[in-house]
PDB file of C-alpha atoms in Angstrom:
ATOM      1  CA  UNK A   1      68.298  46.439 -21.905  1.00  0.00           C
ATOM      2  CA  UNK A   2      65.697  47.979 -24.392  1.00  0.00           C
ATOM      3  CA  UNK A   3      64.462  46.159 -27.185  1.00  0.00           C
ATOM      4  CA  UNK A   4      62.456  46.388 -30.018  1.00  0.00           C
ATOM      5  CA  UNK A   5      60.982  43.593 -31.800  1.00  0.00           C
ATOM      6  CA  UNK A   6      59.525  44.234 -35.042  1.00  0.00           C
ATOM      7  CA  UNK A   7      57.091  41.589 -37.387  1.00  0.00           C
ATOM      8  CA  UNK A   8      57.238  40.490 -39.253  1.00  0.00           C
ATOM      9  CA  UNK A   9      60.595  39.867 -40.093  1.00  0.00           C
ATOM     10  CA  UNK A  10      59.764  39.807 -44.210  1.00  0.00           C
ATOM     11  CA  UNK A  11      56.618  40.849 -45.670  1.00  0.00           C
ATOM     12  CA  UNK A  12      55.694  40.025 -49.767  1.00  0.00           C
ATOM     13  CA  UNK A  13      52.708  41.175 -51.296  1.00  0.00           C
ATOM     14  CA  UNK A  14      50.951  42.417 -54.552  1.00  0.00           C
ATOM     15  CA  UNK A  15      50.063  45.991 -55.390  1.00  0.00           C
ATOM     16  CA  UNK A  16      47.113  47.338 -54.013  1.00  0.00           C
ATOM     17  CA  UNK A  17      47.131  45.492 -50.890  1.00  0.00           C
ATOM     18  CA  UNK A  18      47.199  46.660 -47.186  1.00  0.00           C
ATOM     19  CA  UNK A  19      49.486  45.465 -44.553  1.00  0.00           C
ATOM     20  CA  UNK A  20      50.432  46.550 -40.926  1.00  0.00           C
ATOM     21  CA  UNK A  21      54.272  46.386 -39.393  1.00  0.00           C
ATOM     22  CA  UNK A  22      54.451  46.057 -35.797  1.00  0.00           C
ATOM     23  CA  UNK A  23      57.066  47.361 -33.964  1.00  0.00           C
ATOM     24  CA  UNK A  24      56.725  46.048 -29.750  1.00  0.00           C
ATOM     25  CA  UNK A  25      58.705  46.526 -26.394  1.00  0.00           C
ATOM     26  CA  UNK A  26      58.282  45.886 -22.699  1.00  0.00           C
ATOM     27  CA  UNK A  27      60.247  49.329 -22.159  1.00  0.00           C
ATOM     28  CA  UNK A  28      58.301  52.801 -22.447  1.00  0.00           C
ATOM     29  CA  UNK A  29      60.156  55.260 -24.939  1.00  0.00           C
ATOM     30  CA  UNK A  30      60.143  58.726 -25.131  1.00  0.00           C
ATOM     31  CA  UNK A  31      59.054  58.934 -28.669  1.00  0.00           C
ATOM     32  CA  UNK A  32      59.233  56.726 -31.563  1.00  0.00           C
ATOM     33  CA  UNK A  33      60.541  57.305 -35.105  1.00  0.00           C
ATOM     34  CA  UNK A  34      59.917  55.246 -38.331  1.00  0.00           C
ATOM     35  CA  UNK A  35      62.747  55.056 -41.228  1.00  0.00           C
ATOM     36  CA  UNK A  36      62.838  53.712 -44.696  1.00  0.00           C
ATOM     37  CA  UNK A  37      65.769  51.856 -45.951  1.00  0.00           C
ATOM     38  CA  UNK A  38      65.533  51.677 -50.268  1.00  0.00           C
ATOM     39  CA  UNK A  39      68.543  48.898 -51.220  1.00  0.00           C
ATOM     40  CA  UNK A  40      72.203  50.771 -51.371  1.00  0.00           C
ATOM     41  CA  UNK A  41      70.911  53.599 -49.214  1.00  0.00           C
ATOM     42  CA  UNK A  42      70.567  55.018 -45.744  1.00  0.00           C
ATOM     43  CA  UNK A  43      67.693  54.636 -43.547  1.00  0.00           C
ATOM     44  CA  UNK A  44      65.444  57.752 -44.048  1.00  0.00           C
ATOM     45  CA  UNK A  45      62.962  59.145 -41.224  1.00  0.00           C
ATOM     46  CA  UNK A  46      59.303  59.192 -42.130  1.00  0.00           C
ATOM     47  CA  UNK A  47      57.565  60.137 -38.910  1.00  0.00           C
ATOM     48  CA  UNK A  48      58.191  60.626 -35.271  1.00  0.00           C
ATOM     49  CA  UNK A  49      55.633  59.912 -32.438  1.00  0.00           C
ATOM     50  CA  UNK A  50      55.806  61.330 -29.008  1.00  0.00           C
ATOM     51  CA  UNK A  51      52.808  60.760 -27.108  1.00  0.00           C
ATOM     52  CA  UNK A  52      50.396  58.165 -26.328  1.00  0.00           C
ATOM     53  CA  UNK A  53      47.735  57.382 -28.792  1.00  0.00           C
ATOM     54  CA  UNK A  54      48.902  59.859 -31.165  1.00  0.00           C
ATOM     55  CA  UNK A  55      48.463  58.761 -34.875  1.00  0.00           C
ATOM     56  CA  UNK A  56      50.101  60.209 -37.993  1.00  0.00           C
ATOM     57  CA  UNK A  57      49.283  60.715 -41.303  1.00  0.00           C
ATOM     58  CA  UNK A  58      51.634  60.503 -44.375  1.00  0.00           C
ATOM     59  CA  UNK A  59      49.883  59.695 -47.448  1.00  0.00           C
ATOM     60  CA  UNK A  60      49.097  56.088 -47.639  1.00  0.00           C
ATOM     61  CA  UNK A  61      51.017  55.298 -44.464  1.00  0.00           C
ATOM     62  CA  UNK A  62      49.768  55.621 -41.136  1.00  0.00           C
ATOM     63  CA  UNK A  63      51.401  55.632 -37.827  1.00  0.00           C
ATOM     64  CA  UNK A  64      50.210  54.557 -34.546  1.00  0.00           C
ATOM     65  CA  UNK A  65      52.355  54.965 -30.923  1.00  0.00           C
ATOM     66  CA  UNK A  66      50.486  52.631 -27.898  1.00  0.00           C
ATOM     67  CA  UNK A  67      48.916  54.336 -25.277  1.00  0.00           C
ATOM     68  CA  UNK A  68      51.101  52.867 -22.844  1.00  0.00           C
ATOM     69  CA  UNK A  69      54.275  53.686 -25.195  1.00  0.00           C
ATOM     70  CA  UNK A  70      55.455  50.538 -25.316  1.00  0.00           C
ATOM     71  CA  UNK A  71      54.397  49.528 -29.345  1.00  0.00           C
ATOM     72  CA  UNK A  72      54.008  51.024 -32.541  1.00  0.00           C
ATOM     73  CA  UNK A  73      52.409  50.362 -35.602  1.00  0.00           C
ATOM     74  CA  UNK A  74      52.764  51.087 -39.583  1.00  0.00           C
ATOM     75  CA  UNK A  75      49.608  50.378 -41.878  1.00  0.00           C
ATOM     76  CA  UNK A  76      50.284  50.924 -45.357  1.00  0.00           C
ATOM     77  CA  UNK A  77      47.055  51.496 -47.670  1.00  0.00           C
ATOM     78  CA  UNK A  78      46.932  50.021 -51.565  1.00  0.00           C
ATOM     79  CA  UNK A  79      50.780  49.354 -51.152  1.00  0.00           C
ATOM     80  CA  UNK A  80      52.617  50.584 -54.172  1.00  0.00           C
ATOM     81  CA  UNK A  81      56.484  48.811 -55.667  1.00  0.00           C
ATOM     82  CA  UNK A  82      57.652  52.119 -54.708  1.00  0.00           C
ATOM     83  CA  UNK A  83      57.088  51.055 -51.178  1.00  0.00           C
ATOM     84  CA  UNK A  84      59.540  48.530 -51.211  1.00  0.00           C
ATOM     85  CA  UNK A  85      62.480  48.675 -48.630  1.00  0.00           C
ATOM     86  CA  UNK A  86      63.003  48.295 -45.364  1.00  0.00           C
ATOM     87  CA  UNK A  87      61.233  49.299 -42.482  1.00  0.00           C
ATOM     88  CA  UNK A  88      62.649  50.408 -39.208  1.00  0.00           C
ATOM     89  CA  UNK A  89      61.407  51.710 -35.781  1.00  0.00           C
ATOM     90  CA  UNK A  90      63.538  53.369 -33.611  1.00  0.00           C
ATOM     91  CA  UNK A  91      62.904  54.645 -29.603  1.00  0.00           C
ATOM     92  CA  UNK A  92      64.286  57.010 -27.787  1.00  0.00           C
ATOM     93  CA  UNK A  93      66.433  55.273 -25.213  1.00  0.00           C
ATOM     94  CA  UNK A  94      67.064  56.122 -21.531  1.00  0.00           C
ATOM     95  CA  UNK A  95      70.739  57.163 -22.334  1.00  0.00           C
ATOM     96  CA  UNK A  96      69.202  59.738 -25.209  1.00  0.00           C
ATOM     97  CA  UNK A  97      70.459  57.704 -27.741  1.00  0.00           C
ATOM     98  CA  UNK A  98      68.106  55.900 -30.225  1.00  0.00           C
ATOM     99  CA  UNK A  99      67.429  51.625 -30.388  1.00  0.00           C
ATOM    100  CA  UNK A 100      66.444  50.590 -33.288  1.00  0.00           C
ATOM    101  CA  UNK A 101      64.002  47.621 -33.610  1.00  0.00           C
ATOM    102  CA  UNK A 102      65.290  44.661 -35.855  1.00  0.00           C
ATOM    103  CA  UNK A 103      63.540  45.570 -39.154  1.00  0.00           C
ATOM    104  CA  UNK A 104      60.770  44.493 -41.687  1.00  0.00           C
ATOM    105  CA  UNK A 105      61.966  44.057 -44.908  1.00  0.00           C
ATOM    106  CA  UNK A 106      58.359  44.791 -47.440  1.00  0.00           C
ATOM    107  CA  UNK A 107      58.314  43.767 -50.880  1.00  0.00           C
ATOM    108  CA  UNK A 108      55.558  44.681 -53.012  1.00  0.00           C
ATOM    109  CA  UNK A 109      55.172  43.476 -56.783  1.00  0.00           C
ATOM    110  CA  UNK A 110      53.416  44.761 -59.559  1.00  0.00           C
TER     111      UNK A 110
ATOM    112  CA  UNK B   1      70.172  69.108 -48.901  1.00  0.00           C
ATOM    113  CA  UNK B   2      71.915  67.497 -45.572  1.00  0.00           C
ATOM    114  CA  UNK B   3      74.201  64.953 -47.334  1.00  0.00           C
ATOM    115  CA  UNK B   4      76.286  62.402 -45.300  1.00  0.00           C
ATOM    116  CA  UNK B   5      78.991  60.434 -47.801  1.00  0.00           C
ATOM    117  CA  UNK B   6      81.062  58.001 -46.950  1.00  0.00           C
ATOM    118  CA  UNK B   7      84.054  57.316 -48.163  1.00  0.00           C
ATOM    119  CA  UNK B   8      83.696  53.530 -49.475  1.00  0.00           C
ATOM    120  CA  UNK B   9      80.740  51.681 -50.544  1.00  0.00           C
ATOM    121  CA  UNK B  10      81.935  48.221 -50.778  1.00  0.00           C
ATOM    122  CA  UNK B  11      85.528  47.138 -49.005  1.00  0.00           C
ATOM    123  CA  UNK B  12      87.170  44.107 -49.105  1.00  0.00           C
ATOM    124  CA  UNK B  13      90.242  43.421 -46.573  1.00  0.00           C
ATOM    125  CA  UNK B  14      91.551  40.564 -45.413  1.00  0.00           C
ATOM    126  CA  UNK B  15      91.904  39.458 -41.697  1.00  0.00           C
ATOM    127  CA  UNK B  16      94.220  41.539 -39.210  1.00  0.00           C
ATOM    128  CA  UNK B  17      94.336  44.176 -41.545  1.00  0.00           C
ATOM    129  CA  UNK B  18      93.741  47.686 -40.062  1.00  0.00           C
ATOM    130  CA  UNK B  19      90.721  49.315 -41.495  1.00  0.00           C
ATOM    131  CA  UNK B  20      89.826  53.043 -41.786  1.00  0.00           C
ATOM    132  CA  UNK B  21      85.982  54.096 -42.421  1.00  0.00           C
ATOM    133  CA  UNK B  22      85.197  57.956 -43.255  1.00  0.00           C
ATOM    134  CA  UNK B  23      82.729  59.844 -42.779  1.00  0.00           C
ATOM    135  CA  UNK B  24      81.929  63.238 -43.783  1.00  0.00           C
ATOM    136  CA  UNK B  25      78.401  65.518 -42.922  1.00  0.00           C
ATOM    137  CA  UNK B  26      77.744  69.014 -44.403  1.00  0.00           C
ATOM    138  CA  UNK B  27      75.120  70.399 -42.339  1.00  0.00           C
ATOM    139  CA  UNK B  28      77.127  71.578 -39.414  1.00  0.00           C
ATOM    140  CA  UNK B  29      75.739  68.811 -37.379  1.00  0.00           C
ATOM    141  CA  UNK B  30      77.186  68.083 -33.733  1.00  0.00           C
ATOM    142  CA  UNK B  31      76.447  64.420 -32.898  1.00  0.00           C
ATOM    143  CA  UNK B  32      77.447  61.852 -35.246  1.00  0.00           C
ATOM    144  CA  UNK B  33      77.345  58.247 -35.120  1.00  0.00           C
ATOM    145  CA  UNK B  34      78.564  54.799 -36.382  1.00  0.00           C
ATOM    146  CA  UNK B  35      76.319  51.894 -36.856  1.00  0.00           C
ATOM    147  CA  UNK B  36      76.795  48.145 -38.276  1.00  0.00           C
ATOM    148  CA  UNK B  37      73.659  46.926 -39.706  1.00  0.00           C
ATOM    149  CA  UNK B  38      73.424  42.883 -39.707  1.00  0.00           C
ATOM    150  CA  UNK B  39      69.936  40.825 -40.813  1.00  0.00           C
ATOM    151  CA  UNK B  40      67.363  40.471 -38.248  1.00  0.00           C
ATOM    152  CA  UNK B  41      69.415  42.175 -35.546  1.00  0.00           C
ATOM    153  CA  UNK B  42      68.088  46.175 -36.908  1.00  0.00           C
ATOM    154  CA  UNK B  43      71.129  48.960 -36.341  1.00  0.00           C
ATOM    155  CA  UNK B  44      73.627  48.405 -33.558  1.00  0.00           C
ATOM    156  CA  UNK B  45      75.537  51.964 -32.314  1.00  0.00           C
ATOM    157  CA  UNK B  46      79.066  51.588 -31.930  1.00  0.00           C
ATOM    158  CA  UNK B  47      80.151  54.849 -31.452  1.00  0.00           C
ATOM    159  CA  UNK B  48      79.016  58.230 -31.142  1.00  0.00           C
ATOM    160  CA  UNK B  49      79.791  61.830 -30.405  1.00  0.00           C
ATOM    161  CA  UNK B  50      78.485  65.058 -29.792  1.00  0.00           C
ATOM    162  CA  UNK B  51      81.835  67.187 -30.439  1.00  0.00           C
ATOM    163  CA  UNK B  52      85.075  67.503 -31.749  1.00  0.00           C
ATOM    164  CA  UNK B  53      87.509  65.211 -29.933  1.00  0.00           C
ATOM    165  CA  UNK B  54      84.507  63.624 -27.726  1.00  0.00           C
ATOM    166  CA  UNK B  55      83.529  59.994 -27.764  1.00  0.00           C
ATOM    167  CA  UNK B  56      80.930  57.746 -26.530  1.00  0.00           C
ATOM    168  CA  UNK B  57      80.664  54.058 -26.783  1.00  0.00           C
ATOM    169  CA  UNK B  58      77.547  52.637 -28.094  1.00  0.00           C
ATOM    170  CA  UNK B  59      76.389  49.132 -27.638  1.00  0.00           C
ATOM    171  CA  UNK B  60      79.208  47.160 -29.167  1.00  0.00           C
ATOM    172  CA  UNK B  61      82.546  49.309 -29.220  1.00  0.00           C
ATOM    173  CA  UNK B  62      84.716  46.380 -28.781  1.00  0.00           C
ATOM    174  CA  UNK B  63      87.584  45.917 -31.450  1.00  0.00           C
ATOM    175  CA  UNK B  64      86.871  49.491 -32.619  1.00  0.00           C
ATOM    176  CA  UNK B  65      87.951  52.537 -32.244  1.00  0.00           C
ATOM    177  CA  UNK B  66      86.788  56.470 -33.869  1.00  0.00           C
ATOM    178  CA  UNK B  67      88.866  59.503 -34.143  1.00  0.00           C
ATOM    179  CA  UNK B  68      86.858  63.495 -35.002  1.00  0.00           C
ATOM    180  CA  UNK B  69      89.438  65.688 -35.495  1.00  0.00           C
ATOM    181  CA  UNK B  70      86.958  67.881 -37.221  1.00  0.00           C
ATOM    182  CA  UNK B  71      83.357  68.945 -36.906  1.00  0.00           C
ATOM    183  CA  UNK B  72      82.548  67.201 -39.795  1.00  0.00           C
ATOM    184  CA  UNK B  73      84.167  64.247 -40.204  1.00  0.00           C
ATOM    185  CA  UNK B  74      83.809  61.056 -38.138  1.00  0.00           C
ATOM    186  CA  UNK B  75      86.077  58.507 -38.449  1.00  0.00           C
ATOM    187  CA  UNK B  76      85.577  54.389 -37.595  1.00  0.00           C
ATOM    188  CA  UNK B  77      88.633  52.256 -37.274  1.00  0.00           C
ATOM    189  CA  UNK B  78      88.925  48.293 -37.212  1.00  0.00           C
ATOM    190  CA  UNK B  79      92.290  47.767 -35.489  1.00  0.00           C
ATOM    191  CA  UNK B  80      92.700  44.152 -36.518  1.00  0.00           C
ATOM    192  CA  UNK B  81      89.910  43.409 -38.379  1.00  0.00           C
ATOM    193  CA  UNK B  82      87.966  40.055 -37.936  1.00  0.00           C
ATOM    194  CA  UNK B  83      85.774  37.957 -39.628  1.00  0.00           C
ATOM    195  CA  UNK B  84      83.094  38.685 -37.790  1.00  0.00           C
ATOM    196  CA  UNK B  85      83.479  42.503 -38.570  1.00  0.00           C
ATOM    197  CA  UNK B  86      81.693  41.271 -41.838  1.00  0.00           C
ATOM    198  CA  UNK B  87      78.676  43.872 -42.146  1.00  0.00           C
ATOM    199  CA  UNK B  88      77.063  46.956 -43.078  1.00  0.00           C
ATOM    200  CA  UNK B  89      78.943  50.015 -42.346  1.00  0.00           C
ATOM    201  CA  UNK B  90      76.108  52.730 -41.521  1.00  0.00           C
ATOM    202  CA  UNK B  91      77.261  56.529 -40.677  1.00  0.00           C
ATOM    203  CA  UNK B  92      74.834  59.114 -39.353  1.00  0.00           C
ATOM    204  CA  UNK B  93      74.660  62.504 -38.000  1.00  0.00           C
ATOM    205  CA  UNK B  94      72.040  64.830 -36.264  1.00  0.00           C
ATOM    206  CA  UNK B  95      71.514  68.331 -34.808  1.00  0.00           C
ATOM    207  CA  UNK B  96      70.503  66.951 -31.192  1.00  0.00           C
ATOM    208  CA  UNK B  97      70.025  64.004 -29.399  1.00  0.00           C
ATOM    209  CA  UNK B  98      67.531  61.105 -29.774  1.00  0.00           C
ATOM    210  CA  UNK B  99      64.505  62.761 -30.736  1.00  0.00           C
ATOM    211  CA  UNK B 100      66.147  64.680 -33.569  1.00  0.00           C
ATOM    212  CA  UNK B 101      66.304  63.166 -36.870  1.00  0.00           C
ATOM    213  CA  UNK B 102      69.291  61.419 -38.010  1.00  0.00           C
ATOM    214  CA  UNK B 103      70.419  61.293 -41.358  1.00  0.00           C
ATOM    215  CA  UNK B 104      72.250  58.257 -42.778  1.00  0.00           C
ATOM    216  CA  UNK B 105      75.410  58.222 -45.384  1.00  0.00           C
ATOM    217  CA  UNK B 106      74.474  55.475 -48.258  1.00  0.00           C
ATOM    218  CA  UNK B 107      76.583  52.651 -45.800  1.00  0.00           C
ATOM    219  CA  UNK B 108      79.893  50.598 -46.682  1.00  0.00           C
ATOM    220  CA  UNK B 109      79.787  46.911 -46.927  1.00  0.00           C
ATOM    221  CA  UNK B 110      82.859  45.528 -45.735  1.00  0.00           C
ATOM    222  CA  UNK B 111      83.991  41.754 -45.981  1.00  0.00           C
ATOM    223  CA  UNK B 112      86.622  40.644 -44.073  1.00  0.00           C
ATOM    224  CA  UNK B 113      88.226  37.217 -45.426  1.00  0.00           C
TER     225      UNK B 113
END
C-alpha cells in the first residue's frame, strides 16, 4: 500500500515567517501534486512535480520533488493570513489513481 | 471556469437511513470521483469513474454504492447509513487520469446520528 505522510500535522505561526511542509513515502510516484484546502472549500492544485530534483516556483511558495521520488517539500517565504488552509500532497499511484498524503493544516496570524 | 457543485453542503440523517449525494461537473470531464475527507487520515477515494455507466472502487467502497447515468453527474449513495459514515463528503472530476488536475466541488458534511 502507498502512503504519504505529511508534517507536520498542524503548523501556527505569525506573519512574515518561513516554514517548510514535508510530504514523505517509501513508494516512488510518478509525479507529485500540491493542493490548497481554504475552510468550506475544495482542495485546489497549486503545482505538479514530475521528475527528480525538479523545483517549482509560485510566488512565495516553493516546491521541491526528492531525487529518488519518494518526498516532497513546500517552503513558504514571509507567510501571509491569506496562506491559511490546508495543505495536501498527492502521488500518482500505481493503479493511475492519486493518494493523497494526510494533510498539514497552516495557520498564520497577523 | 470548471465548476463542480454539489448538491448539499451540510446533511444531517439519522442511522439506517438511505442517503443520496450529487454531484454535478460542467467541463465535459470524463473521470469523476468521490472522496471522504476525515482529520489526519488526508482524502480517501471511494469511488471513481471514467464513463457513463462505468465504476471503479477506490480504497474504501464498502457500504456505498454510485450510479452516472450522465456524463456529468456522479452520484454517491449510503445504503444504510452508519455512524461511522460521519465525514466530509468531497466530489471531484478531471480530464485524465492521475497526473491531470482534479477539481473539487465545495464538499458536504454529513452527520449521521
Amino acid at each position: 500500500t502507498q502512503l504519504l505522510e505529511q508534517s507536520p500535522q498542524f503548523l501556527s505561526i505569525q506573519e512574515g515567517e518561513n516554514l517548510t511542509v514535508y510530504c514523505n513515502s517509501s513508494s516512488v510516484f510518478s509525479s507529485l501534486q500540491w493542493y490548497r484546502q481554504e475552510p468550506g472549500e475544495g482542495p485546489v492544485l497549486l503545482v505538479t512535480v514530475v521528475t527528480g530534483g525538479e523545483v517549482k516556483k509560485l510566488k512565495r511558495l516553493t516546491f521541491q520533488f526528492g531525487d529518488a521520488r519518494k518526498d516532497s517539500s513546500l517552503h513558504i517565504t514571509a507567510a501571509q493570513p491569506g496562506d491559511t488552509g490546508l495543505y495536501l500532497c498527492a502521488g500518482e499511484g500505481t493503479t493511475d489513481k492519486l493518494i493523497f498524503g494526510t494533510g498539514t493544516r497552516l495557520q498564520v496570524f497577523p | 471556469d470548471v465548476k463542480v457543485t454539489q448538491s448539499s453542503r451540510y446533511l444531517v440523517k439519522r442511522t439506517g437511513e438511505k442517503v443520496f449525494l450529487e454531484c454535478v461537473q460542467d467541463m465535459d470531464h470524463e473521470n469523476m470521483f468521490w472522496y471522504r475527507q476525515d482529520p489526519g487520515l488526508g482524502l480517501r477515494l471511494i469511488y471513481f469513474s471514467y464513463d457513463v455507466k462505468m465504476k471503479e472502487k477506490g480504497d474504501i467502497p464498502e457500504g456505498y454504492s454510485v450510479s452516472r447515468e450522465k456524463k456529468e453527474r456522479f452520484s454517491l449513495i449510503l445504503e444504510s447509513a452508519s455512524t461511522n459514515q460521519t465525514s466530509m463528503y468531497l466530489c471531484a472530476s478531471s480530464l485524465g487520469g492521475a497526473t491531470y488536475e482534479q477539481y473539487f466541488g465545495p464538499g458536504t458534511r454529513l452527520t449521521v446520528t
